[in-house]
Amino acid sequence: MTDAPYTPPKVWTWDKENGGKFASTNRPIAGPTHEKELPTGKHPFQLYSLATPNGQKVTIMFEELLAAGHTGAEYDAWLIRIDGNQFGSGFVDVNPNSKIPALIDRSGDKPFRVFESGAILVHLAEKFGAFLPKDGEARAETLSWLFWQMGSAPFLGGGFGHFYAYAPTKIEYAIDRYAMETKRQLDVLDRQLTNNEFIAGKDYSIADMAIFPWYGGLAENAIYGDAGTFLDVQSYKNLQRWTGTIAARPAVKRGRMVNRTSGDPAGQLRERHDASDFDTKTQDKLEAQS
């Protein structure tokens, strides 16, 4: 790549080497690249995921449901690494968009798929009657903030995160553009939390579960290197208060561990098939056994 001005060609063609860290797994076509069946466990829900912010939303939801006494929410969490495994035929059958997380609901007579993290959260909330108000203003507010996250986070992740942390060349215009938008979003949240304990009001909901892994992670300076310092996340006092509250929840702590492959081995539960796995099968314990 050079500093020369770029003039787009009349018809774009794919340069396989142009894409930075993820060049080997990004491509302009859908569909499977190889045959690979997905494993299936014993529980009513089969989750195929990775502990990215989008993946954490769903594992946090499952752990919160179980903590609230919804025993029917037991799940198997299978690891899908973003290294080409997302293009296996079995995974593409569950999510034709080849993105984590993806879910098979086997709790009824006929198994069916649910994909896209927001859709999974709504599906589980409605199925168990939890973390989503049933009607009226409170439901509308919760869903509005859920879909705010779904529409806003790509500017944080694919925009700011990519150009700040992953792009092969640092492009000032791109970083400035997405830093500005990310800070605007942080201000949106900070203002919303001025007089609200949780994102959608007084009650903890799927809106918090969706927003926390992205914006709470950024507020903790836990994603994209030192991006939190760059964006001065400590200045958003209401967001910091909310982040600390959510991060301290035991179910959130467990949910953030599931399908994690980086960081402290004691915080990595690469696959989850039973509640006891948090005590016996974290990566530090597995490595000690081997």
mmCIF file of N, CA, C and O in Angstrom, residues 5-12:
data_model
loop_
_atom_site.group_PDB
_atom_site.id
_atom_site.type_symbol
_atom_site.label_atom_id
_atom_site.label_comp_id
_atom_site.label_asym_id
_atom_site.label_seq_id
_atom_site.Cartn_x
_atom_site.Cartn_y
_atom_site.Cartn_z
ATOM 1 N N PRO A 5 -3.033 8.938 -3.627
ATOM 2 C CA PRO A 5 -4.501 8.965 -3.590
ATOM 3 C C PRO A 5 -5.075 7.755 -4.317
ATOM 4 O O PRO A 5 -4.546 7.316 -5.344
ATOM 5 N N TYR A 6 -6.138 7.233 -3.776
ATOM 6 C CA TYR A 6 -6.766 6.044 -4.340
ATOM 7 C C TYR A 6 -7.928 6.447 -5.243
ATOM 8 O O TYR A 6 -8.825 7.177 -4.828
ATOM 9 N N THR A 7 -7.896 5.959 -6.460
ATOM 10 C CA THR A 7 -9.007 6.166 -7.385
ATOM 11 C C THR A 7 -9.704 4.828 -7.589
ATOM 12 O O THR A 7 -9.100 3.893 -8.124
ATOM 13 N N PRO A 8 -10.944 4.681 -7.132
ATOM 14 C CA PRO A 8 -11.631 3.393 -7.271
ATOM 15 C C PRO A 8 -11.765 2.999 -8.738
ATOM 16 O O PRO A 8 -12.049 3.839 -9.599
ATOM 17 N N PRO A 9 -11.552 1.730 -9.065
ATOM 18 C CA PRO A 9 -11.768 1.270 -10.438
ATOM 19 C C PRO A 9 -13.248 1.266 -10.753
ATOM 20 O O PRO A 9 -14.100 1.357 -9.864
ATOM 21 N N LYS A 10 -13.561 1.156 -12.023
ATOM 22 C CA LYS A 10 -14.971 1.131 -12.423
ATOM 23 C C LYS A 10 -15.677 -0.086 -11.851
ATOM 24 O O LYS A 10 -16.838 -0.012 -11.413
ATOM 25 N N VAL A 11 -15.005 -1.240 -11.836
ATOM 26 C CA VAL A 11 -15.539 -2.481 -11.267
ATOM 27 C C VAL A 11 -14.540 -3.020 -10.257
ATOM 28 O O VAL A 11 -13.377 -3.255 -10.594
ATOM 29 N N TRP A 12 -14.983 -3.202 -9.035
ATOM 30 C CA TRP A 12 -14.103 -3.689 -7.972
ATOM 31 C C TRP A 12 -13.782 -5.159 -8.159
ATOM 32 O O TRP A 12 -14.635 -5.962 -8.562
#
